[in-house]
């Protein structure tokens, strides 16, 4: 990263270190989950999606660390989880596991160049840290935006998921950090990973996992591999810049889309792909790792057209959108308008869907195809 006098450098520095910390936490929880099929690790939310001990533990850890670094109780954090389920008497086993995971993670803060608490946090402090993330964002001031585990289904299946942390300043995304614990560090390996989705061996685990990050106006994005075992995070040493792909021929382009069909319309996206002349089968990837794949040059296009009635939330896009833009790509809604992160927890005013591309040429073709196909679609 560039010199420490740049705007947002302190915020980005802390955010990257914290995301490294919670990637380590998630890897441990996921390993327990996959080895034990422990039902205590997973709790059903009212909306039938899955939430794990990892979600709450990450949110509590990030909340505590940011509050320590940037001004105590006054910090504004917008995040996905609340404490309602976790506070119920029948959730005491989960709460115990969350408190344990949070304290284990916070104890490792010095390894990541940060300062943890002087003594272990109690259950009430952990619940308070989760509950502090109750801001609704908006157009004024600085708001941290967190998705503690984006792609929970990917997480419980041992596949791709992401920890996404962004900061919005006066309505614009100013920094974006994406932790991708199962994203292979080597180029062109996401496709191979997606095809085999192995329960990773110890050796291959060392080649898996990275944190990608950027700040507004830098025109650059960076990637660091996760650190393993007892190594310390050495900030500059392992960072390398990443950049979008230069492919602009649709026939050669790789197109990402969500795995889940519940809130995205695969058939409309397939029609657009056909109209534009995309030849490759879509790469279906859980979570914001799709944005990471474009920022890193491993895919060229990500399209998501929501089903009627579904509203996109800012924490599912903020970090990834900035990452793609600063790495040289383009992200807009399906009408070609930039996404608006200033209107609370939802991407209000979104036109039909989201289109992220490695370059303007592909982006233009897709937007044109959306307009041409829309009249005949049933969305």
Short mmCIF file of the C-alpha atoms (twelve columns), coordinates in Angstrom:
data_MODEL
# 
_entry.id   MODEL 
# 
loop_
_atom_site.group_PDB 
_atom_site.id 
_atom_site.type_symbol 
_atom_site.label_atom_id 
_atom_site.label_alt_id 
_atom_site.label_comp_id 
_atom_site.label_asym_id 
_atom_site.label_seq_id 
_atom_site.Cartn_x 
_atom_site.Cartn_y 
_atom_site.Cartn_z 
_atom_site.pdbx_PDB_model_num 
ATOM 1   C CA . UNK A 1   0.000   0.000   0.000   1 
ATOM 2   C CA . UNK A 2   1.082   3.580   -0.459  1 
ATOM 3   C CA . UNK A 3   2.259   5.960   2.245   1 
ATOM 4   C CA . UNK A 4   0.396   6.350   5.502   1 
ATOM 5   C CA . UNK A 5   -0.573  9.975   4.846   1 
ATOM 6   C CA . UNK A 6   -3.145  8.997   2.237   1 
ATOM 7   C CA . UNK A 7   -6.778  9.594   3.095   1 
ATOM 8   C CA . UNK A 8   -8.351  6.610   4.869   1 
ATOM 9   C CA . UNK A 9   -4.965  4.892   5.314   1 
ATOM 10  C CA . UNK A 10  -5.494  4.294   9.052   1 
ATOM 11  C CA . UNK A 11  -9.007  2.966   8.505   1 
ATOM 12  C CA . UNK A 12  -7.837  0.666   5.717   1 
ATOM 13  C CA . UNK A 13  -4.843  -0.540  7.718   1 
ATOM 14  C CA . UNK A 14  -7.005  -1.507  10.711  1 
ATOM 15  C CA . UNK A 15  -9.765  -2.987  8.519   1 
ATOM 16  C CA . UNK A 16  -7.375  -5.247  6.611   1 
ATOM 17  C CA . UNK A 17  -5.768  -6.527  9.807   1 
ATOM 18  C CA . UNK A 18  -9.165  -7.170  11.422  1 
ATOM 19  C CA . UNK A 19  -10.398 -9.059  8.349   1 
ATOM 20  C CA . UNK A 20  -7.252  -11.220 8.437   1 
ATOM 21  C CA . UNK A 21  -8.063  -11.974 12.096  1 
ATOM 22  C CA . UNK A 22  -11.635 -13.035 11.420  1 
ATOM 23  C CA . UNK A 23  -10.663 -15.102 8.351   1 
ATOM 24  C CA . UNK A 24  -8.587  -17.173 10.763  1 
ATOM 25  C CA . UNK A 25  -11.600 -17.454 13.102  1 
ATOM 26  C CA . UNK A 26  -13.841 -18.584 10.221  1 
ATOM 27  C CA . UNK A 27  -11.389 -21.211 9.043   1 
ATOM 28  C CA . UNK A 28  -11.358 -22.763 12.527  1 
ATOM 29  C CA . UNK A 29  -15.154 -22.726 12.854  1 
ATOM 30  C CA . UNK A 30  -15.598 -24.138 9.345   1 
ATOM 31  C CA . UNK A 31  -13.148 -26.946 10.080  1 
ATOM 32  C CA . UNK A 32  -15.102 -27.885 13.238  1 
ATOM 33  C CA . UNK A 33  -18.367 -27.654 11.328  1 
ATOM 34  C CA . UNK A 34  -17.234 -29.919 8.487   1 
ATOM 35  C CA . UNK A 35  -15.588 -32.458 10.774  1 
ATOM 36  C CA . UNK A 36  -18.381 -32.763 13.327  1 
ATOM 37  C CA . UNK A 37  -21.650 -31.859 11.600  1 
ATOM 38  C CA . UNK A 38  -22.377 -30.221 14.922  1 
ATOM 39  C CA . UNK A 39  -25.947 -28.905 14.853  1 
ATOM 40  C CA . UNK A 40  -25.110 -26.394 17.590  1 
ATOM 41  C CA . UNK A 41  -22.962 -24.513 15.102  1 
ATOM 42  C CA . UNK A 42  -25.923 -23.705 12.890  1 
ATOM 43  C CA . UNK A 43  -29.104 -21.953 13.898  1 
ATOM 44  C CA . UNK A 44  -32.067 -21.342 11.606  1 
ATOM 45  C CA . UNK A 45  -32.982 -17.680 11.204  1 
ATOM 46  C CA . UNK A 46  -36.579 -16.580 10.704  1 
ATOM 47  C CA . UNK A 47  -35.959 -16.168 6.979   1 
ATOM 48  C CA . UNK A 48  -34.783 -19.803 6.667   1 
ATOM 49  C CA . UNK A 49  -31.252 -18.832 5.737   1 
ATOM 50  C CA . UNK A 50  -28.480 -20.341 7.798   1 
ATOM 51  C CA . UNK A 51  -26.532 -18.473 10.380  1 
ATOM 52  C CA . UNK A 52  -23.552 -19.948 12.106  1 
ATOM 53  C CA . UNK A 53  -21.450 -19.318 15.132  1 
ATOM 54  C CA . UNK A 54  -19.028 -17.735 12.658  1 
ATOM 55  C CA . UNK A 55  -21.494 -14.958 11.704  1 
ATOM 56  C CA . UNK A 56  -21.974 -13.803 15.261  1 
ATOM 57  C CA . UNK A 57  -18.331 -14.282 16.244  1 
ATOM 58  C CA . UNK A 58  -17.053 -12.287 13.276  1 
ATOM 59  C CA . UNK A 59  -19.554 -9.489  13.899  1 
ATOM 60  C CA . UNK A 60  -18.645 -9.278  17.596  1 
ATOM 61  C CA . UNK A 61  -14.899 -9.294  16.871  1 
ATOM 62  C CA . UNK A 62  -15.036 -6.688  14.096  1 
ATOM 63  C CA . UNK A 63  -17.357 -4.493  16.151  1 
ATOM 64  C CA . UNK A 64  -15.099 -4.656  19.215  1 
ATOM 65  C CA . UNK A 65  -11.891 -3.984  17.251  1 
ATOM 66  C CA . UNK A 66  -13.329 -1.064  15.245  1 
ATOM 67  C CA . UNK A 67  -14.823 0.508   18.350  1 
ATOM 68  C CA . UNK A 68  -11.460 0.297   20.105  1 
ATOM 69  C CA . UNK A 69  -9.626  1.787   17.127  1 
ATOM 70  C CA . UNK A 70  -12.105 4.508   16.146  1 
ATOM 71  C CA . UNK A 71  -13.886 6.074   19.035  1 
ATOM 72  C CA . UNK A 72  -15.744 3.830   21.390  1 
ATOM 73  C CA . UNK A 73  -19.523 3.861   21.391  1 
ATOM 74  C CA . UNK A 74  -19.962 6.537   18.732  1 
ATOM 75  C CA . UNK A 75  -18.904 4.442   15.768  1 
ATOM 76  C CA . UNK A 76  -21.621 3.645   13.207  1 
ATOM 77  C CA . UNK A 77  -21.655 0.028   12.026  1 
ATOM 78  C CA . UNK A 78  -24.250 -1.433  9.658   1 
ATOM 79  C CA . UNK A 79  -24.229 -5.237  9.762   1 
ATOM 80  C CA . UNK A 80  -26.395 -8.217  8.996   1 
ATOM 81  C CA . UNK A 81  -26.845 -10.042 12.293  1 
ATOM 82  C CA . UNK A 82  -28.773 -9.079  15.404  1 
ATOM 83  C CA . UNK A 83  -28.703 -10.595 18.873  1 
ATOM 84  C CA . UNK A 84  -32.342 -11.615 19.121  1 
ATOM 85  C CA . UNK A 85  -31.894 -15.339 18.436  1 
ATOM 86  C CA . UNK A 86  -28.598 -15.530 20.274  1 
ATOM 87  C CA . UNK A 87  -30.120 -13.943 23.404  1 
ATOM 88  C CA . UNK A 88  -32.840 -16.582 23.762  1 
ATOM 89  C CA . UNK A 89  -32.413 -19.112 26.603  1 
ATOM 90  C CA . UNK A 90  -32.374 -22.072 24.173  1 
ATOM 91  C CA . UNK A 91  -29.391 -20.504 22.384  1 
ATOM 92  C CA . UNK A 92  -27.089 -20.678 25.426  1 
ATOM 93  C CA . UNK A 93  -24.929 -23.372 23.793  1 
ATOM 94  C CA . UNK A 94  -24.421 -21.185 20.704  1 
ATOM 95  C CA . UNK A 95  -23.699 -18.144 22.843  1 
ATOM 96  C CA . UNK A 96  -21.037 -20.076 24.753  1 
ATOM 97  C CA . UNK A 97  -19.388 -21.116 21.489  1 
ATOM 98  C CA . UNK A 98  -19.509 -17.542 20.171  1 
ATOM 99  C CA . UNK A 99  -17.936 -16.117 23.344  1 
ATOM 100 C CA . UNK A 100 -15.205 -18.746 23.170  1 
ATOM 101 C CA . UNK A 101 -14.508 -18.120 19.439  1 
ATOM 102 C CA . UNK A 102 -14.430 -14.330 19.934  1 
ATOM 103 C CA . UNK A 103 -11.992 -14.509 22.842  1 
ATOM 104 C CA . UNK A 104 -9.745  -16.959 21.036  1 
ATOM 105 C CA . UNK A 105 -9.676  -14.607 18.049  1 
ATOM 106 C CA . UNK A 106 -9.112  -11.421 20.093  1 
ATOM 107 C CA . UNK A 107 -6.240  -13.092 21.938  1 
ATOM 108 C CA . UNK A 108 -4.439  -13.386 18.586  1 
ATOM 109 C CA . UNK A 109 -4.726  -9.646  17.813  1 
ATOM 110 C CA . UNK A 110 -0.967  -8.965  18.403  1 
ATOM 111 C CA . UNK A 111 -0.115  -11.486 15.662  1 
ATOM 112 C CA . UNK A 112 -1.958  -9.163  13.275  1 
ATOM 113 C CA . UNK A 113 -0.381  -5.968  14.617  1 
ATOM 114 C CA . UNK A 114 -3.408  -4.982  16.720  1 
ATOM 115 C CA . UNK A 115 -4.168  -4.717  20.423  1 
ATOM 116 C CA . UNK A 116 -6.787  -7.023  21.950  1 
ATOM 117 C CA . UNK A 117 -8.618  -6.631  25.261  1 
ATOM 118 C CA . UNK A 118 -6.750  -6.860  28.572  1 
ATOM 119 C CA . UNK A 119 -9.015  -9.651  29.735  1 
ATOM 120 C CA . UNK A 120 -11.491 -12.031 28.114  1 
ATOM 121 C CA . UNK A 121 -14.901 -10.630 27.190  1 
ATOM 122 C CA . UNK A 122 -17.983 -11.971 28.959  1 
ATOM 123 C CA . UNK A 123 -21.216 -13.002 27.260  1 
ATOM 124 C CA . UNK A 124 -22.867 -9.618  27.885  1 
ATOM 125 C CA . UNK A 125 -19.921 -7.766  26.306  1 
ATOM 126 C CA . UNK A 126 -20.015 -10.032 23.258  1 
ATOM 127 C CA . UNK A 127 -23.782 -9.504  22.861  1 
ATOM 128 C CA . UNK A 128 -23.255 -5.764  23.286  1 
ATOM 129 C CA . UNK A 129 -20.590 -5.752  20.543  1 
ATOM 130 C CA . UNK A 130 -22.925 -7.588  18.144  1 
ATOM 131 C CA . UNK A 131 -25.819 -5.310  19.063  1 
ATOM 132 C CA . UNK A 132 -23.749 -2.164  18.492  1 
ATOM 133 C CA . UNK A 133 -23.920 -2.901  14.753  1 
ATOM 134 C CA . UNK A 134 -27.439 -1.490  14.527  1 
ATOM 135 C CA . UNK A 135 -26.848 1.582   12.370  1 
ATOM 136 C CA . UNK A 136 -28.872 2.042   9.202   1 
ATOM 137 C CA . UNK A 137 -26.233 4.050   7.318   1 
ATOM 138 C CA . UNK A 138 -27.345 7.011   5.224   1 
ATOM 139 C CA . UNK A 139 -25.942 9.936   3.237   1 
ATOM 140 C CA . UNK A 140 -24.047 11.747  6.017   1 
ATOM 141 C CA . UNK A 141 -20.966 10.739  7.999   1 
ATOM 142 C CA . UNK A 142 -18.895 7.572   8.125   1 
ATOM 143 C CA . UNK A 143 -20.566 4.182   8.345   1 
ATOM 144 C CA . UNK A 144 -18.787 0.829   8.521   1 
ATOM 145 C CA . UNK A 145 -20.679 -1.863  6.615   1 
ATOM 146 C CA . UNK A 146 -20.109 -5.527  7.459   1 
ATOM 147 C CA . UNK A 147 -21.320 -8.834  6.116   1 
ATOM 148 C CA . UNK A 148 -19.748 -11.186 8.676   1 
ATOM 149 C CA . UNK A 149 -20.113 -14.322 6.540   1 
ATOM 150 C CA . UNK A 150 -21.361 -13.649 3.022   1 
ATOM 151 C CA . UNK A 151 -22.394 -16.899 1.375   1 
ATOM 152 C CA . UNK A 152 -23.441 -18.872 4.447   1 
ATOM 153 C CA . UNK A 153 -24.448 -21.852 2.285   1 
ATOM 154 C CA . UNK A 154 -20.957 -21.886 0.785   1 
ATOM 155 C CA . UNK A 155 -19.558 -21.722 4.311   1 
ATOM 156 C CA . UNK A 156 -21.502 -24.722 5.633   1 
ATOM 157 C CA . UNK A 157 -20.672 -26.736 2.486   1 
ATOM 158 C CA . UNK A 158 -16.929 -26.090 2.644   1 
ATOM 159 C CA . UNK A 159 -17.101 -23.906 -0.462  1 
ATOM 160 C CA . UNK A 160 -16.575 -20.188 -1.179  1 
ATOM 161 C CA . UNK A 161 -17.668 -17.482 1.258   1 
ATOM 162 C CA . UNK A 162 -16.398 -14.008 2.114   1 
ATOM 163 C CA . UNK A 163 -16.052 -11.613 5.006   1 
ATOM 164 C CA . UNK A 164 -16.900 -8.187  3.600   1 
ATOM 165 C CA . UNK A 165 -16.028 -4.942  5.357   1 
ATOM 166 C CA . UNK A 166 -16.462 -1.518  3.768   1 
ATOM 167 C CA . UNK A 167 -16.623 2.050   4.957   1 
ATOM 168 C CA . UNK A 168 -19.067 4.515   3.440   1 
ATOM 169 C CA . UNK A 169 -18.192 8.194   3.844   1 
ATOM 170 C CA . UNK A 170 -20.904 10.740  3.024   1 
ATOM 171 C CA . UNK A 171 -22.758 8.223   0.883   1 
ATOM 172 C CA . UNK A 172 -19.782 6.877   -1.097  1 
ATOM 173 C CA . UNK A 173 -17.844 3.683   -0.507  1 
ATOM 174 C CA . UNK A 174 -14.403 4.855   0.653   1 
ATOM 175 C CA . UNK A 175 -12.687 1.579   1.534   1 
ATOM 176 C CA . UNK A 176 -13.431 -2.043  0.716   1 
ATOM 177 C CA . UNK A 177 -11.921 -5.194  2.203   1 
ATOM 178 C CA . UNK A 178 -12.880 -8.732  1.174   1 
ATOM 179 C CA . UNK A 179 -11.591 -11.721 3.095   1 
ATOM 180 C CA . UNK A 180 -11.879 -14.882 0.987   1 
ATOM 181 C CA . UNK A 181 -10.690 -17.791 3.175   1 
ATOM 182 C CA . UNK A 182 -11.259 -20.501 0.545   1 
ATOM 183 C CA . UNK A 183 -10.146 -18.551 -2.527  1 
ATOM 184 C CA . UNK A 184 -6.973  -20.136 -3.952  1 
ATOM 185 C CA . UNK A 185 -4.074  -17.685 -4.009  1 
ATOM 186 C CA . UNK A 186 -2.753  -18.861 -7.364  1 
ATOM 187 C CA . UNK A 187 -4.219  -17.383 -10.532 1 
ATOM 188 C CA . UNK A 188 -6.867  -19.253 -12.523 1 
ATOM 189 C CA . UNK A 189 -7.582  -21.674 -9.715  1 
ATOM 190 C CA . UNK A 190 -11.125 -20.673 -8.740  1 
ATOM 191 C CA . UNK A 191 -12.561 -22.700 -11.612 1 
ATOM 192 C CA . UNK A 192 -10.598 -25.783 -10.562 1 
ATOM 193 C CA . UNK A 193 -11.639 -25.276 -6.945  1 
ATOM 194 C CA . UNK A 194 -15.287 -24.896 -7.955  1 
ATOM 195 C CA . UNK A 195 -15.128 -28.126 -9.945  1 
ATOM 196 C CA . UNK A 196 -13.706 -30.253 -7.143  1 
ATOM 197 C CA . UNK A 197 -14.726 -28.346 -3.960  1 
ATOM 198 C CA . UNK A 198 -12.521 -30.618 -1.868  1 
ATOM 199 C CA . UNK A 199 -12.317 -30.827 1.866   1 
ATOM 200 C CA . UNK A 200 -8.874  -29.278 1.684   1 
ATOM 201 C CA . UNK A 201 -5.702  -31.104 2.685   1 
ATOM 202 C CA . UNK A 202 -3.270  -29.331 5.024   1 
ATOM 203 C CA . UNK A 203 -0.864  -28.691 2.133   1 
ATOM 204 C CA . UNK A 204 -3.497  -27.207 -0.165  1 
ATOM 205 C CA . UNK A 205 -4.850  -25.116 2.722   1 
ATOM 206 C CA . UNK A 206 -1.582  -23.188 2.724   1 
ATOM 207 C CA . UNK A 207 -2.246  -22.115 -0.850  1 
ATOM 208 C CA . UNK A 208 -5.811  -21.069 -0.122  1 
ATOM 209 C CA . UNK A 209 -7.194  -17.869 1.314   1 
ATOM 210 C CA . UNK A 210 -6.544  -14.193 0.751   1 
ATOM 211 C CA . UNK A 211 -7.636  -10.700 1.693   1 
ATOM 212 C CA . UNK A 212 -8.241  -8.186  -1.096  1 
ATOM 213 C CA . UNK A 213 -8.564  -4.484  -0.353  1 
ATOM 214 C CA . UNK A 214 -8.692  -0.998  -1.822  1 
ATOM 215 C CA . UNK A 215 -9.595  2.609   -1.096  1 
ATOM 216 C CA . UNK A 216 -11.525 5.121   -3.152  1 
ATOM 217 C CA . UNK A 217 -9.534  7.033   -5.749  1 
ATOM 218 C CA . UNK A 218 -6.372  4.953   -5.420  1 
ATOM 219 C CA . UNK A 219 -6.814  3.323   -8.830  1 
ATOM 220 C CA . UNK A 220 -5.280  0.226   -7.267  1 
ATOM 221 C CA . UNK A 221 -6.367  -2.883  -5.429  1 
ATOM 222 C CA . UNK A 222 -4.178  -5.257  -3.442  1 
ATOM 223 C CA . UNK A 223 -4.194  -8.888  -2.381  1 
ATOM 224 C CA . UNK A 224 -2.451  -10.554 0.559   1 
ATOM 225 C CA . UNK A 225 -2.438  -14.305 1.231   1 
ATOM 226 C CA . UNK A 226 -3.752  -15.349 4.636   1 
ATOM 227 C CA . UNK A 227 -1.093  -16.150 7.202   1 
ATOM 228 C CA . UNK A 228 -0.962  -19.621 8.684   1 
ATOM 229 C CA . UNK A 229 0.157   -21.202 11.956  1 
ATOM 230 C CA . UNK A 230 2.213   -18.885 14.170  1 
ATOM 231 C CA . UNK A 231 3.413   -16.459 11.515  1 
ATOM 232 C CA . UNK A 232 2.812   -12.745 11.995  1 
ATOM 233 C CA . UNK A 233 1.133   -10.506 9.443   1 
ATOM 234 C CA . UNK A 234 3.846   -8.464  7.741   1 
ATOM 235 C CA . UNK A 235 1.897   -5.698  6.090   1 
ATOM 236 C CA . UNK A 236 3.916   -4.747  3.002   1 
ATOM 237 C CA . UNK A 237 5.789   -7.960  2.455   1 
ATOM 238 C CA . UNK A 238 3.082   -10.131 0.961   1 
ATOM 239 C CA . UNK A 239 0.801   -7.597  -0.730  1 
ATOM 240 C CA . UNK A 240 0.611   -7.528  -4.498  1 
ATOM 241 C CA . UNK A 241 -1.527  -5.384  -6.755  1 
ATOM 242 C CA . UNK A 242 -4.359  -7.010  -8.665  1 
ATOM 243 C CA . UNK A 243 -6.041  -5.822  -11.838 1 
ATOM 244 C CA . UNK A 244 -9.043  -6.732  -13.950 1 
ATOM 245 C CA . UNK A 245 -8.683  -8.875  -17.077 1 
ATOM 246 C CA . UNK A 246 -8.049  -7.251  -20.454 1 
ATOM 247 C CA . UNK A 247 -10.338 -9.703  -22.290 1 
ATOM 248 C CA . UNK A 248 -13.106 -7.808  -24.069 1 
ATOM 249 C CA . UNK A 249 -14.285 -10.483 -26.522 1 
ATOM 250 C CA . UNK A 250 -17.551 -11.979 -25.176 1 
ATOM 251 C CA . UNK A 251 -16.680 -15.382 -26.661 1 
ATOM 252 C CA . UNK A 252 -13.626 -15.588 -24.390 1 
ATOM 253 C CA . UNK A 253 -15.173 -13.999 -21.302 1 
ATOM 254 C CA . UNK A 254 -15.928 -15.889 -18.089 1 
ATOM 255 C CA . UNK A 255 -19.278 -15.019 -16.527 1 
ATOM 256 C CA . UNK A 256 -20.055 -15.429 -12.796 1 
ATOM 257 C CA . UNK A 257 -23.484 -15.707 -11.254 1 
ATOM 258 C CA . UNK A 258 -24.930 -16.680 -7.862  1 
ATOM 259 C CA . UNK A 259 -25.335 -20.375 -7.029  1 
ATOM 260 C CA . UNK A 260 -28.668 -19.875 -5.299  1 
ATOM 261 C CA . UNK A 261 -31.782 -19.457 -7.399  1 
ATOM 262 C CA . UNK A 262 -33.930 -18.115 -4.554  1 
ATOM 263 C CA . UNK A 263 -33.254 -14.429 -5.172  1 
ATOM 264 C CA . UNK A 264 -31.660 -14.352 -8.615  1 
ATOM 265 C CA . UNK A 265 -33.037 -15.058 -12.075 1 
ATOM 266 C CA . UNK A 266 -30.681 -17.454 -13.843 1 
ATOM 267 C CA . UNK A 267 -32.803 -17.806 -16.963 1 
ATOM 268 C CA . UNK A 268 -32.853 -14.075 -17.706 1 
ATOM 269 C CA . UNK A 269 -29.063 -13.923 -17.173 1 
ATOM 270 C CA . UNK A 270 -28.680 -16.901 -19.535 1 
ATOM 271 C CA . UNK A 271 -30.682 -15.040 -22.181 1 
ATOM 272 C CA . UNK A 272 -28.435 -11.981 -21.836 1 
ATOM 273 C CA . UNK A 273 -25.328 -14.185 -22.041 1 
ATOM 274 C CA . UNK A 274 -26.657 -15.711 -25.251 1 
ATOM 275 C CA . UNK A 275 -27.526 -12.329 -26.789 1 
ATOM 276 C CA . UNK A 276 -24.083 -10.901 -25.993 1 
ATOM 277 C CA . UNK A 277 -22.313 -13.989 -27.335 1 
ATOM 278 C CA . UNK A 278 -20.861 -15.454 -24.144 1 
ATOM 279 C CA . UNK A 279 -19.773 -18.988 -24.994 1 
ATOM 280 C CA . UNK A 280 -18.536 -20.348 -21.695 1 
ATOM 281 C CA . UNK A 281 -20.823 -21.943 -19.134 1 
ATOM 282 C CA . UNK A 282 -21.479 -19.616 -16.185 1 
ATOM 283 C CA . UNK A 283 -19.209 -20.030 -13.182 1 
ATOM 284 C CA . UNK A 284 -21.601 -20.321 -10.244 1 
ATOM 285 C CA . UNK A 285 -19.887 -18.997 -7.153  1 
ATOM 286 C CA . UNK A 286 -21.153 -18.403 -3.625  1 
ATOM 287 C CA . UNK A 287 -20.759 -14.941 -2.094  1 
ATOM 288 C CA . UNK A 288 -18.883 -11.781 -3.022  1 
ATOM 289 C CA . UNK A 289 -15.999 -13.944 -4.206  1 
ATOM 290 C CA . UNK A 290 -17.575 -13.187 -7.622  1 
ATOM 291 C CA . UNK A 291 -16.434 -9.567  -7.288  1 
ATOM 292 C CA . UNK A 292 -13.014 -10.769 -6.119  1 
ATOM 293 C CA . UNK A 293 -12.709 -12.977 -9.224  1 
ATOM 294 C CA . UNK A 294 -13.335 -9.985  -11.491 1 
ATOM 295 C CA . UNK A 295 -10.998 -7.670  -9.556  1 
ATOM 296 C CA . UNK A 296 -8.261  -10.266 -9.807  1 
ATOM 297 C CA . UNK A 297 -8.748  -10.904 -13.520 1 
ATOM 298 C CA . UNK A 298 -10.049 -14.450 -13.216 1 
ATOM 299 C CA . UNK A 299 -13.519 -13.644 -14.563 1 
ATOM 300 C CA . UNK A 300 -14.828 -10.784 -16.680 1 
ATOM 301 C CA . UNK A 301 -18.542 -10.498 -15.921 1 
ATOM 302 C CA . UNK A 302 -20.918 -10.805 -12.972 1 
ATOM 303 C CA . UNK A 303 -24.634 -10.301 -13.525 1 
ATOM 304 C CA . UNK A 304 -27.351 -10.548 -10.925 1 
ATOM 305 C CA . UNK A 305 -30.992 -9.954  -11.708 1 
ATOM 306 C CA . UNK A 306 -33.118 -10.222 -8.595  1 
ATOM 307 C CA . UNK A 307 -36.502 -11.859 -8.601  1 
ATOM 308 C CA . UNK A 308 -39.462 -9.527  -8.113  1 
ATOM 309 C CA . UNK A 309 -39.742 -8.167  -4.592  1 
ATOM 310 C CA . UNK A 310 -36.152 -8.885  -3.529  1 
ATOM 311 C CA . UNK A 311 -34.173 -5.844  -2.370  1 
ATOM 312 C CA . UNK A 312 -30.364 -5.860  -2.501  1 
ATOM 313 C CA . UNK A 313 -28.604 -4.907  0.732   1 
ATOM 314 C CA . UNK A 314 -25.541 -2.668  0.859   1 
ATOM 315 C CA . UNK A 315 -23.404 -5.157  2.825   1 
ATOM 316 C CA . UNK A 316 -23.727 -7.696  -0.023  1 
ATOM 317 C CA . UNK A 317 -22.064 -5.339  -2.516  1 
ATOM 318 C CA . UNK A 318 -20.180 -2.342  -1.040  1 
ATOM 319 C CA . UNK A 319 -16.722 -3.875  -0.565  1 
ATOM 320 C CA . UNK A 320 -16.837 -5.876  -3.809  1 
ATOM 321 C CA . UNK A 321 -18.039 -2.995  -5.958  1 
ATOM 322 C CA . UNK A 322 -15.209 -0.680  -4.866  1 
ATOM 323 C CA . UNK A 323 -12.671 -3.476  -5.306  1 
ATOM 324 C CA . UNK A 324 -13.722 -4.042  -8.932  1 
ATOM 325 C CA . UNK A 325 -13.836 -0.317  -9.705  1 
ATOM 326 C CA . UNK A 326 -10.390 0.486   -8.286  1 
ATOM 327 C CA . UNK A 327 -8.920  -2.602  -9.998  1 
ATOM 328 C CA . UNK A 328 -10.041 -1.078  -13.313 1 
ATOM 329 C CA . UNK A 329 -13.546 -2.488  -13.791 1 
ATOM 330 C CA . UNK A 330 -17.068 -1.079  -14.067 1 
ATOM 331 C CA . UNK A 331 -20.094 -1.724  -11.836 1 
ATOM 332 C CA . UNK A 332 -23.567 -0.246  -12.352 1 
ATOM 333 C CA . UNK A 333 -27.174 -1.295  -12.130 1 
ATOM 334 C CA . UNK A 334 -28.684 -2.900  -15.236 1 
ATOM 335 C CA . UNK A 335 -29.700 0.515   -16.533 1 
ATOM 336 C CA . UNK A 336 -26.079 1.706   -16.491 1 
ATOM 337 C CA . UNK A 337 -26.412 3.936   -13.401 1 
ATOM 338 C CA . UNK A 338 -23.834 3.777   -10.556 1 
ATOM 339 C CA . UNK A 339 -25.077 2.024   -7.399  1 
ATOM 340 C CA . UNK A 340 -26.281 4.331   -4.622  1 
ATOM 341 C CA . UNK A 341 -24.968 3.370   -1.169  1 
ATOM 342 C CA . UNK A 342 -26.291 6.490   0.541   1 
ATOM 343 C CA . UNK A 343 -29.888 5.488   1.178   1 
ATOM 344 C CA . UNK A 344 -29.787 3.167   4.163   1 
ATOM 345 C CA . UNK A 345 -29.392 -0.591  4.272   1 
ATOM 346 C CA . UNK A 346 -30.931 -1.232  0.830   1 
ATOM 347 C CA . UNK A 347 -29.676 -0.307  -2.630  1 
ATOM 348 C CA . UNK A 348 -32.770 1.804   -3.266  1 
ATOM 349 C CA . UNK A 349 -33.629 2.807   -6.819  1 
ATOM 350 C CA . UNK A 350 -31.774 -0.150  -8.306  1 
ATOM 351 C CA . UNK A 351 -32.718 -0.616  -11.956 1 
ATOM 352 C CA . UNK A 352 -33.451 -4.328  -12.578 1 
ATOM 353 C CA . UNK A 353 -30.158 -5.760  -11.367 1 
ATOM 354 C CA . UNK A 354 -26.401 -5.392  -11.037 1 
ATOM 355 C CA . UNK A 355 -23.775 -5.706  -13.774 1 
ATOM 356 C CA . UNK A 356 -20.046 -5.824  -12.976 1 
ATOM 357 C CA . UNK A 357 -17.505 -6.076  -15.793 1 
ATOM 358 C CA . UNK A 358 -13.768 -5.985  -16.287 1 
ATOM 359 C CA . UNK A 359 -14.086 -3.215  -18.880 1 
ATOM 360 C CA . UNK A 360 -16.383 -0.686  -20.552 1 
ATOM 361 C CA . UNK A 361 -16.700 -2.578  -23.836 1 
ATOM 362 C CA . UNK A 362 -18.221 -5.715  -22.283 1 
ATOM 363 C CA . UNK A 363 -20.285 -3.616  -19.917 1 
ATOM 364 C CA . UNK A 364 -21.811 -1.622  -22.759 1 
ATOM 365 C CA . UNK A 365 -22.766 -4.793  -24.644 1 
ATOM 366 C CA . UNK A 366 -24.485 -6.262  -21.596 1 
ATOM 367 C CA . UNK A 367 -26.438 -3.091  -20.795 1 
ATOM 368 C CA . UNK A 368 -27.611 -2.959  -24.434 1 
ATOM 369 C CA . UNK A 369 -28.667 -6.616  -24.268 1 
ATOM 370 C CA . UNK A 370 -30.588 -5.981  -21.028 1 
ATOM 371 C CA . UNK A 371 -32.592 -3.210  -22.685 1 
ATOM 372 C CA . UNK A 372 -33.249 -5.390  -25.742 1 
ATOM 373 C CA . UNK A 373 -34.310 -8.445  -23.726 1 
ATOM 374 C CA . UNK A 374 -36.265 -6.750  -20.996 1 
ATOM 375 C CA . UNK A 375 -39.465 -6.165  -22.941 1 
ATOM 376 C CA . UNK A 376 -39.885 -9.860  -23.672 1 
ATOM 377 C CA . UNK A 377 -38.928 -11.096 -20.194 1 
ATOM 378 C CA . UNK A 378 -41.286 -11.869 -17.344 1 
ATOM 379 C CA . UNK A 379 -39.193 -10.352 -14.548 1 
# 
